XYZ file of C-alpha atoms in Angstrom:
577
model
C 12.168 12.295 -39.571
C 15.107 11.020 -40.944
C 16.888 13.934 -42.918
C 16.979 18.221 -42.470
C 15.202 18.804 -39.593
C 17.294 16.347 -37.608
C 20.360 17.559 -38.915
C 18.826 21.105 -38.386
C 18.148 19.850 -34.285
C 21.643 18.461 -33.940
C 23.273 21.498 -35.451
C 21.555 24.020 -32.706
C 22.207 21.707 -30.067
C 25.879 22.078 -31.049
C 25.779 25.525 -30.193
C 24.029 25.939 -27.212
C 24.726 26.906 -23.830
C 21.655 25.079 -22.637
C 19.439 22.450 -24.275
C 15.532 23.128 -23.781
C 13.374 20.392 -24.047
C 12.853 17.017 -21.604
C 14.103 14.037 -23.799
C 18.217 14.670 -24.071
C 17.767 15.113 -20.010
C 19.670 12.697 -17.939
C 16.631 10.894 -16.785
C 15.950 7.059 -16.220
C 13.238 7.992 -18.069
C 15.303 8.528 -20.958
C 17.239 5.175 -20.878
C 16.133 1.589 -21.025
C 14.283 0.317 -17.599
C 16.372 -1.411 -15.375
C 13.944 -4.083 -14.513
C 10.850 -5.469 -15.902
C 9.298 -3.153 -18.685
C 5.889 -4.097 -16.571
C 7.845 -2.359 -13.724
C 8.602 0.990 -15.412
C 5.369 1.688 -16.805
C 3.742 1.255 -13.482
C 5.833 3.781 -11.378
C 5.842 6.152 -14.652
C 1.833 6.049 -14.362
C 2.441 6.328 -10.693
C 4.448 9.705 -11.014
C 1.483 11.074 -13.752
C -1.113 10.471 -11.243
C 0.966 12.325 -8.852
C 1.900 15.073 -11.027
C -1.833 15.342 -11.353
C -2.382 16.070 -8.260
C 0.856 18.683 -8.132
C -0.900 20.622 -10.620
C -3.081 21.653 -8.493
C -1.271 23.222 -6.598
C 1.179 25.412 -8.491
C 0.145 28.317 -9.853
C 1.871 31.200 -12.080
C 4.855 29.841 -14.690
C 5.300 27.150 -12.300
C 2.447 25.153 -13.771
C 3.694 24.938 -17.329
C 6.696 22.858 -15.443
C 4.226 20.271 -14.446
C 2.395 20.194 -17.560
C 5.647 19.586 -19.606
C 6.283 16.954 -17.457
C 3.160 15.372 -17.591
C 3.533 15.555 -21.329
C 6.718 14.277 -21.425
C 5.502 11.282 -19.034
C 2.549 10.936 -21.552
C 4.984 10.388 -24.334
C 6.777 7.334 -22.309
C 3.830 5.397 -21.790
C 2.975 5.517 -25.961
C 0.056 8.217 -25.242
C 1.371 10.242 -28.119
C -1.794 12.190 -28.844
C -1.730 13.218 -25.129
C 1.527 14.146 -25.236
C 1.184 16.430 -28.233
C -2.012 18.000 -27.216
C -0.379 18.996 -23.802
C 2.687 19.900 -25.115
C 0.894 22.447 -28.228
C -1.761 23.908 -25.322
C 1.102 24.881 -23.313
C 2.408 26.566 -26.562
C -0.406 28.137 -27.057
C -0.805 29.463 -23.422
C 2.974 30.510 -22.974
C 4.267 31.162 -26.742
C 7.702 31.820 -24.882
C 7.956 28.235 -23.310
C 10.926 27.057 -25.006
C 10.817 23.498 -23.513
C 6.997 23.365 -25.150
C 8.136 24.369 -28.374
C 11.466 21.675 -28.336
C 9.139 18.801 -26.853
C 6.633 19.288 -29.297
C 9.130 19.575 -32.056
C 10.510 15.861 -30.598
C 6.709 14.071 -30.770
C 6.502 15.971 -34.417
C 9.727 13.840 -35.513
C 8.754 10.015 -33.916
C 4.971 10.995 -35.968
C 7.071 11.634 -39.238
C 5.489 15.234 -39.248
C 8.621 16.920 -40.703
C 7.330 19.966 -42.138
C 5.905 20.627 -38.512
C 8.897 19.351 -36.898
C 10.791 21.669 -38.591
C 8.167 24.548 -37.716
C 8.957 23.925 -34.275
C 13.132 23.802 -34.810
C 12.853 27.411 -35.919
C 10.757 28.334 -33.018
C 13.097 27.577 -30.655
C 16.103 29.068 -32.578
C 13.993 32.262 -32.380
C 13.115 32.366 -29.306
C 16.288 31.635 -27.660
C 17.529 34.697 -30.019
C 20.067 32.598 -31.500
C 20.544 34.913 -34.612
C 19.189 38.139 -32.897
C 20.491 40.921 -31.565
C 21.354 42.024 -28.106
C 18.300 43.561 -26.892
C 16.414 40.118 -28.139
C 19.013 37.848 -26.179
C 18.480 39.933 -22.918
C 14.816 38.529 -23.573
C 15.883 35.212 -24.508
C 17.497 34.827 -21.049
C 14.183 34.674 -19.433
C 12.990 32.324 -21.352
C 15.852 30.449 -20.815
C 15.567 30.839 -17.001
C 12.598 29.430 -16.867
C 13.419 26.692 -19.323
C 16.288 25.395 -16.760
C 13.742 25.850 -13.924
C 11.448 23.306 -15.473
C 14.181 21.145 -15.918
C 15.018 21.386 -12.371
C 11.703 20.508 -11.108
C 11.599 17.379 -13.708
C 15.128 15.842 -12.206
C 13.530 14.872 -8.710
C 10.134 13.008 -10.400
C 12.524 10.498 -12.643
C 11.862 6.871 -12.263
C 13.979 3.897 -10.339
C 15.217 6.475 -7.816
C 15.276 3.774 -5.024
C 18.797 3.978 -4.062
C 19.797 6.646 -1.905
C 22.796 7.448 -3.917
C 20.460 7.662 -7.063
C 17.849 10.111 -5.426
C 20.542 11.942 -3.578
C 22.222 12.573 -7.251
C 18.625 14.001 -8.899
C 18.460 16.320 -6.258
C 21.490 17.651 -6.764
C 21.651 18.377 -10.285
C 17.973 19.741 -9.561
C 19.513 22.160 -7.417
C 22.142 23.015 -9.968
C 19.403 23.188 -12.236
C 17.311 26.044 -10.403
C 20.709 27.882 -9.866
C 21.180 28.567 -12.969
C 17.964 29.492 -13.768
C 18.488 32.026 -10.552
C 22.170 33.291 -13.138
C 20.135 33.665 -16.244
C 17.224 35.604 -14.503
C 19.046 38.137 -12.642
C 18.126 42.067 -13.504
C 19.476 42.562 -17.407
C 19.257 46.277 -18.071
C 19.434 46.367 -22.794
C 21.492 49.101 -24.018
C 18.998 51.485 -26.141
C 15.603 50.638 -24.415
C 14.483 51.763 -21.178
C 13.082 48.294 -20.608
C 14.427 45.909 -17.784
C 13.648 42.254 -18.297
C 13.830 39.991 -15.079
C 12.023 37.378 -13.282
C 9.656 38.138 -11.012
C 10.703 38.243 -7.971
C 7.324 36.225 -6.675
C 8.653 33.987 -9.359
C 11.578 33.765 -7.830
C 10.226 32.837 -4.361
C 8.809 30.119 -5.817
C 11.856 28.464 -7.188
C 13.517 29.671 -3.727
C 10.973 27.578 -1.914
C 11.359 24.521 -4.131
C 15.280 24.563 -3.481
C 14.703 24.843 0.196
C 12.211 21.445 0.405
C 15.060 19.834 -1.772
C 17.547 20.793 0.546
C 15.066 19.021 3.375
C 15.206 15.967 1.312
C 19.012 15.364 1.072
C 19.092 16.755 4.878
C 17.043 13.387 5.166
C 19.675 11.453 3.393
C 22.776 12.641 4.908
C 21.570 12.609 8.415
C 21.908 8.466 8.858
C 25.456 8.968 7.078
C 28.914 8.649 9.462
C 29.910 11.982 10.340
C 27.170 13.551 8.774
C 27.400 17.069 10.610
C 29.254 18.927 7.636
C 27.042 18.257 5.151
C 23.779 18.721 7.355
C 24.970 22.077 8.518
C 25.353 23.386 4.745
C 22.263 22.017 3.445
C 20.564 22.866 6.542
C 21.978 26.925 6.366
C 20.881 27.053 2.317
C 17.641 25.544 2.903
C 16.702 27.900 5.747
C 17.734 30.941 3.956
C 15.903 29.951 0.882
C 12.864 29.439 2.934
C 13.300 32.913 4.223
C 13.264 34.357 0.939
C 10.098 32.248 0.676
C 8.438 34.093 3.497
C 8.375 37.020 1.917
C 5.945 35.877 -0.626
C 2.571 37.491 -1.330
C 0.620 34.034 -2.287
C -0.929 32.969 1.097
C -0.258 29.083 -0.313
C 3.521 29.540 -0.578
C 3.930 31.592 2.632
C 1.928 29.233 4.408
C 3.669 26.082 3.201
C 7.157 27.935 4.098
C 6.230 29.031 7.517
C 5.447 24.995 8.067
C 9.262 24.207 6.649
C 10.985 26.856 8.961
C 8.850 24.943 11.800
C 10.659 21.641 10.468
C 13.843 23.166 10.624
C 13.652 24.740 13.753
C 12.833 20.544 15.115
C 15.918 19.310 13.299
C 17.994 22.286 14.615
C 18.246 20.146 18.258
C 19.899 17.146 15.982
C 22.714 19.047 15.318
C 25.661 19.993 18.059
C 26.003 23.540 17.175
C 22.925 26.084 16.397
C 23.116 26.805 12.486
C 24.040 30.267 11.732
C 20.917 30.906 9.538
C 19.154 30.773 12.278
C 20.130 33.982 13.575
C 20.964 35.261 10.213
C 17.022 35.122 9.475
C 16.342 36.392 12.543
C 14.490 33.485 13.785
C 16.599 33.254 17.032
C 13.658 33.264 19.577
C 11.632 31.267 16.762
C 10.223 27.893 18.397
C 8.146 25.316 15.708
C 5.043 25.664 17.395
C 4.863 29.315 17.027
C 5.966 28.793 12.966
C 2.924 25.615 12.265
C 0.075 28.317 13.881
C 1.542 31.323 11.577
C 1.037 28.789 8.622
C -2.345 27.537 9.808
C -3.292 30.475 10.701
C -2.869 32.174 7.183
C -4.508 29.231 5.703
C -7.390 29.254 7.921
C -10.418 30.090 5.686
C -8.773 27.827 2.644
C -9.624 24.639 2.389
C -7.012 24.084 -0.036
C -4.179 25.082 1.998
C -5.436 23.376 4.895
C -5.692 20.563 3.376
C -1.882 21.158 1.636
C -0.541 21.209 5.839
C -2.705 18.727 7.115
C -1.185 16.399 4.115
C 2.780 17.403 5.227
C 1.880 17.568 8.786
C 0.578 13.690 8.163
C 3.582 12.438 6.461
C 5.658 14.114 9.240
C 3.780 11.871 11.634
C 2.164 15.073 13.323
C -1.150 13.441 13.586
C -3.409 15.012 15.947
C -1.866 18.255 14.143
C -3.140 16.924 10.635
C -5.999 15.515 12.189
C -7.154 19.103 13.889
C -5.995 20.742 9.994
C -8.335 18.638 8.544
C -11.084 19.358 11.082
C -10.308 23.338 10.384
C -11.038 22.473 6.427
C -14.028 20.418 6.669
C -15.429 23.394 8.376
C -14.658 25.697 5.478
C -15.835 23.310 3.091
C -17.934 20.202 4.365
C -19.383 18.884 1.012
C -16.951 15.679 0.408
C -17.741 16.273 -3.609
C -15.527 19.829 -2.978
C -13.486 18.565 -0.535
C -12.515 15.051 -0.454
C -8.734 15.313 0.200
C -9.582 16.631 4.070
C -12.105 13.002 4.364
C -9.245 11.106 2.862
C -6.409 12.224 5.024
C -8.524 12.236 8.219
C -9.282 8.656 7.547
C -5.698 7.649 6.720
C -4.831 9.174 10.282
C -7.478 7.154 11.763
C -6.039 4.354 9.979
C -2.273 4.344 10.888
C -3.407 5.536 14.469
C -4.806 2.276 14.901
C -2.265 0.441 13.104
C 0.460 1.942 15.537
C -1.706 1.283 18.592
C -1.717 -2.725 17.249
C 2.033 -2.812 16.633
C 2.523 -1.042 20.390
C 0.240 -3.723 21.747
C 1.674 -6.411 20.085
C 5.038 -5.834 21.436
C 3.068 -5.314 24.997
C 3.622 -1.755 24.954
C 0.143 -1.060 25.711
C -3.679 -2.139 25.811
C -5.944 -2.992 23.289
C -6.317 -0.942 20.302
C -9.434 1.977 19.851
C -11.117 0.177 17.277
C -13.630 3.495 16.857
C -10.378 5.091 14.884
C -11.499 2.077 12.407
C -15.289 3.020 12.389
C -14.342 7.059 12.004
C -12.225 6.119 8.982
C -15.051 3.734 7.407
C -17.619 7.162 7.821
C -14.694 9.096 5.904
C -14.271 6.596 3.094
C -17.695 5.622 3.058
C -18.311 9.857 2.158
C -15.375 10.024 -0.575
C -16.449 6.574 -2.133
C -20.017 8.119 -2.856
C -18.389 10.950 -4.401
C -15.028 9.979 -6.110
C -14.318 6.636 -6.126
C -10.556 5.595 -6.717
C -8.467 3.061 -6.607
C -6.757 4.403 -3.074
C -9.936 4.839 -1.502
C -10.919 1.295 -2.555
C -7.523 0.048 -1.207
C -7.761 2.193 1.929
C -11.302 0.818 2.730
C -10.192 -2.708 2.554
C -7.450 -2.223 5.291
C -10.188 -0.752 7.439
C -12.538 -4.079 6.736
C -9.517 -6.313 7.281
C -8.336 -4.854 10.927
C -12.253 -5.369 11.338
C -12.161 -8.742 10.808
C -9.055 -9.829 12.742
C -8.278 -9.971 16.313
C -7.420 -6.689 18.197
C -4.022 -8.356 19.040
C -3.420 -11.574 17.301
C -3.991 -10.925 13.421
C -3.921 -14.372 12.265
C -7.515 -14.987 14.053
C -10.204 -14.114 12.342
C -13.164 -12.520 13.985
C -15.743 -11.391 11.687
C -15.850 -12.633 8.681
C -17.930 -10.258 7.171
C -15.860 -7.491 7.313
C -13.121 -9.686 5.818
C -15.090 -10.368 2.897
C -16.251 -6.913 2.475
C -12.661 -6.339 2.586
C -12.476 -8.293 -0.440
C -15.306 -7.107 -2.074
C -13.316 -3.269 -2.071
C -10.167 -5.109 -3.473
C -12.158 -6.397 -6.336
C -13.242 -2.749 -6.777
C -9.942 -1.822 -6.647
C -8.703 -4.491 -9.065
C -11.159 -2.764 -11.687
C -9.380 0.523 -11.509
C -6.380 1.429 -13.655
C -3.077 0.321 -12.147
C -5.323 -1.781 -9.401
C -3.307 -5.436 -10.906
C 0.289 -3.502 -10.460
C 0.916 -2.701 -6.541
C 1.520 -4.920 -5.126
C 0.235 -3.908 -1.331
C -3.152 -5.017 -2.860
C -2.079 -8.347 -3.501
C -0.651 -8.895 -0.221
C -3.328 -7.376 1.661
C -6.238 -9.545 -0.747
C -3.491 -13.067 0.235
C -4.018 -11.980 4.211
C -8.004 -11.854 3.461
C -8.052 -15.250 2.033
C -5.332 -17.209 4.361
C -8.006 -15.865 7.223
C -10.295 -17.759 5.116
C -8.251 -20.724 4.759
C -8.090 -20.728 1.224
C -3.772 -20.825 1.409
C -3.353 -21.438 -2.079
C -5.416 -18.489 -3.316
C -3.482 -16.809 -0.953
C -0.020 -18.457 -1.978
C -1.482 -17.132 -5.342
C -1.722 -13.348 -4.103
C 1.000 -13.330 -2.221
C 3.422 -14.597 -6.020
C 1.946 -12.004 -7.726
C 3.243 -9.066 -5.187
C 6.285 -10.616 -5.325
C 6.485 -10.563 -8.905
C 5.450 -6.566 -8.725
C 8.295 -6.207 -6.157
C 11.456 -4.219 -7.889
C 14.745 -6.253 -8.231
C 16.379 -4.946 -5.623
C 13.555 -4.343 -3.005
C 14.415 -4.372 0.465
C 10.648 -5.060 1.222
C 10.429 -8.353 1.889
C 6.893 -8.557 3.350
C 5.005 -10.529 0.270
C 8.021 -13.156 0.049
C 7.176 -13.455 4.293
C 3.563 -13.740 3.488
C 4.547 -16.339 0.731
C 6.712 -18.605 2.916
C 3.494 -18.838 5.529
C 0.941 -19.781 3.327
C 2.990 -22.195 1.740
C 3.922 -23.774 5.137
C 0.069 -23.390 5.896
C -0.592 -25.249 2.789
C 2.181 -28.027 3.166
C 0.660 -28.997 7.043
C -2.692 -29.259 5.782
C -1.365 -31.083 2.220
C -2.651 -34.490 3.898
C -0.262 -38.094 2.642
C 1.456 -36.136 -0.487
C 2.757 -32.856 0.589
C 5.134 -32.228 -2.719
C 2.511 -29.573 -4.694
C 3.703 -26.682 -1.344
C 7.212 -28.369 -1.627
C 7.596 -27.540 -5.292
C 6.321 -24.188 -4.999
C 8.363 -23.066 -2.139
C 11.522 -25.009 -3.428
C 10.387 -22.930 -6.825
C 10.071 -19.389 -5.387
C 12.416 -19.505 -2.971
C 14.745 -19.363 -5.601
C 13.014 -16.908 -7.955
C 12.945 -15.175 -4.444
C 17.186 -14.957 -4.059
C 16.725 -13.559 -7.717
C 14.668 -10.255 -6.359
C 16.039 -9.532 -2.845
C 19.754 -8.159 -2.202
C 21.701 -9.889 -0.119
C 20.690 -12.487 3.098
C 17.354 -10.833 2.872
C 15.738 -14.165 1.985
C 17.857 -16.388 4.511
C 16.396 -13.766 7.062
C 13.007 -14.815 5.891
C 14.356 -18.530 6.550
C 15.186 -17.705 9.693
C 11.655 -15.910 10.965
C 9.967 -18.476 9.697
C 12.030 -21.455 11.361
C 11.350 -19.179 14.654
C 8.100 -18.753 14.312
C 6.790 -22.250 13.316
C 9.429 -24.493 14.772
C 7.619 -27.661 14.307
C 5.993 -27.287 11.189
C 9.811 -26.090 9.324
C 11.007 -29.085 11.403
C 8.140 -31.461 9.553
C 8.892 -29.912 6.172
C 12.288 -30.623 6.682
C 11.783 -34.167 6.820
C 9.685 -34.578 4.009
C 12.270 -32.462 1.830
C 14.979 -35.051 3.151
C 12.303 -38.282 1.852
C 12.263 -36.700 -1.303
C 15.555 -35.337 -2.133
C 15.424 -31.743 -2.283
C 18.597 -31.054 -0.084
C 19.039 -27.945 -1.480
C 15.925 -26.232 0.477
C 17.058 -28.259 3.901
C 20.427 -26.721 3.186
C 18.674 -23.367 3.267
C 16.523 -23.794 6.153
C 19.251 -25.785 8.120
C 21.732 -22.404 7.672
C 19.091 -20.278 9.082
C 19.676 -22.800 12.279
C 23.535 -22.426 11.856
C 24.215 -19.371 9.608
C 27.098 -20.220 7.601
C 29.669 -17.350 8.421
C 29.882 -19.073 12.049
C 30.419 -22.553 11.197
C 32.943 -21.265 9.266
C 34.420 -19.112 12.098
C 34.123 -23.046 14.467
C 35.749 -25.235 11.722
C 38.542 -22.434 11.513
C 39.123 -22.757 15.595
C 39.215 -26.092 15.715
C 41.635 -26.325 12.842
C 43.887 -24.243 15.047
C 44.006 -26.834 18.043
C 44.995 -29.509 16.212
């Protein structure tokens, strides 16, 4: 759509206080990726499986929020009838959703619908009372609320948020966002009428309670940051109040969810050197966390849903007996893993990094051999949800469990039962099959692991490219390139009279290597690896001298002698002369 309606859209926009609609947001999204195209469409199918889940969960105007979002997502990966049908349902549900209307109105003009398009144009202009009267626009300021609301909850799910400063800068204008939305749907009493249009005030408490786990999040950023107090003690105050607001709530899901936040706060209130004042100012003085997590499981004790909501928070908090007990509490509501799959899931996950902790611990001879039962509980879990619901996380969750099977308790590079290794494999094939199984690329590392216990190192060298290749420019997650560097050693030692097919590869992606990772993060990889296998670096070394490629000795000889300090020598010795 090339002529009036565009002009029509760019004319209104002109005007306008605020802009409804997702695509003229500052989003990533928005804006050509950063990285690989591969790369963007991955996470952006990553956040619509996520927002899938997120529907779930909100109820009331909220939901229309998430659904314009998952439209709007729908529209960036090219799934255009998706994103109109999504976008003209909401419509149809909530004729006052203004961001509906202006979305729909945006896939209208990329199909060359004009005439519909244009339908749409007017829509909005009428609904935001553009040419009305006063008692209209008091109306129109709802609508307009809620529009910045949605906006506000779309900031926080943009793409290529991996730098702090990136995230912390989302959540802020998110914040801004909802505040506004908080100015336009305050009480407006219209001259002539005896009506009074305002949000909700259970409306309200949801946006409230939204600001207040936003304020959590950049209390998480800040905290690490050089005199951090300041800005912790604000965000800290705001977020507690909000959460107070939240409390008064009707919905047994929100109040319960917000009694379980005022429990988190009332932890992180012994980080800071002074007590908050909105501690006292919500009268939650003599308050202590434990009390605050029973209120919220106790409201949410005949819902499986909502137990299974806290068990999920209480699990990423690292509360794990907690989550563990939740999940207990919801199987007993609803045993039947067809209805209630999320409470198997989670309780296997628990099992799972239980174990895994208990191995790192030991490991660092911090204590005895792991429970290797937490690996059989988790296989009954999985084993339930997999007859059920099969997915590509449960696939991928099962194959950890065979793999920790298969290796030593304490030394992971020995392999002890090979069939659980290759049943391990057997659920990363499964998981291969499922959509977005080729892109993360955990799977490929943890398939390269499988196979270098099977001694098959260039399969694994293989596995181990390809999550490299998945990894984000940037990534400070340099466990595939590790992986990568081991096989290939693996492979060079047992390369036999001509060693130069795992000398070309990890001259090769050593480099491609200093390409993806900021900084020294690959001369740290050097460096572990020259620790590690002494001899064998101290072999390849040789053979790289016999052939020529000084550049890699160069590499692995700095990890030996790190270049800042022969610097710093040279420059001493200068001195003496």
């Amino acid at each position: 759509m090339e002529g009036g309606s565009t002009e029509d859209i760019e004319a209104l926009m002109a005007d306008m206080d605020y802009i409804p609609g997702h695509f003229h947001l500052d989003l990533n999204l928005n804006c050509d990726p950063e990285g690989p195209v591969e790369l963007r469409s991955r996470d952006t199918r990553l956040k619509l499986q996520s927002l899938r889940a997120e529907l779930e969960a909100e109820v009331g105007y909220m939901q229309y929020a998430v659904r314009n979002l998952l439209g709007f997502l729908a529209f960036h990966l090219d799934q255009m009838e998706t994103a109109e049908e999504t976008f003209r349902s909401i419509c149809k549900e909530d004729p006052g959703n203004l961001n509906a209307w202006a979305n729909l109105g945006y896939v209208y003009d990329k199909l060359g619908r004009e005439i519909d398009a244009g339908e749409c144009v007017e829509k909005v202009s009428q609904l935001m009372g553009l040419e009305a009267g006063e008692d209209f626009q008091a109306e129109s300021r709802l609508l307009a609320a809620r529009c910045l609301a949605e906006h506000a909850y779309a900031h926080p799910y943009d793409v290529e948020l991996e730098r702090e400063e990136d995230l912390r800068e989302r959540l802020t204008v998110a914040l801004t966002l909802y505040n506004r939305a908080l100015d336009y749907g305050g009480e407006l009493y219209v001259s002539g009428r005896d009506a009074v249009f305002q949000i909700q005030e259970e409306e309200k408490r949801s946006w409230y309670f939204k600001m207040a786990t936003i304020y959590i999040r950049l209390d998480d950023i800040v905290k690490t940051k050089v005199e951090s107090e300041y800005s912790r003690l604000s965000h800290y105050n705001k977020g507690l109040r909000f959460l107070s607001e939240a409390l008064k709530s009707e919905k047994t899901q929100l109040k319960a969810l917000a009694w379980c936040y005022v429990g988190i706060m009332l932890e992180r209130k012994e980080e800071l050197s002074t007590v908050p004042m909105s501690v006292h100012d919500c009268g939650l003085s003599g308050s202590d966390p434990l009390t605050c997590y029973g209120t919220a499981i106790k409201l949410a004790s005949d819902d499986a849903f909502i137990l299974n909501l806290l068990a999920k928070l209480f699990f990423l908090l690292g509360k794990h007996e907690m989550a563990t007990g939740i999940c207990n509490m919801a199987l007993n509501v609803l045993p039947d893993p067809e209805l209630n799959w999320q409470a198997y899931c989670t309780r296997a996950k628990i099992n799972m990094m239980a174990y895994v902790r208990e191995l790192e611990r030991a490991k660092q001879g911090h204590g005895g051999i792991p429970d290797r039962h937490k690996l059989t509980e988790a296989r009954k879990d999985l084993d339930r949800v997999l007859a059920v619901c099969p997915c590509l996380r449960t696939h991928l969750e099962m194959a950890q469990v065979h793999y920790y099977m298969g290796v030593d308790a304490l030394q992971e590079s020995l392999l002890v039962d090979e069939g659980a290794v290759n049943s391990a494999l057997v659920s990363l094939s499964q998981a291969l099959q499922c959509e977005l199984g080729d892109s993360l690329p955990d799977l490929h590392v943890l398939r390269g692991r499988c196979l270098l216990l099977k001694a098959e190192e260039q399969n694994a060298a293989d596995c181990f490219k390809r999550a490299l290749e998945l990894e984000r420019p940037g990534s400070t997650d340099t466990t595939a390139l590790r992986c990568l560097l081991e096989a290939l050693l693996a492979l060079f030692t047992q390369g036999g009279p001509d060693p130069s097919s795992a000398i070309t590869q990890l001259e090769e992606w050593v480099h491609r290597a200093e390409a993806r990772y900021p900084g020294d993060a690959v001369q740290a990889e050097l460096r572990s690896l020259y620790r590690a296998h002494t001899d064998e670096v101290t072999e390849l070394s040789k053979a790289l001298i016999r052939t020529g490629r000084l550049d890699l000795v160069r590499r692995l000889l700095e990890t030996v002698q790190p270049r800042q300090l022969a610097k710093k020598r040279l420059a001493r010795s200068f001195s003496l002369a």
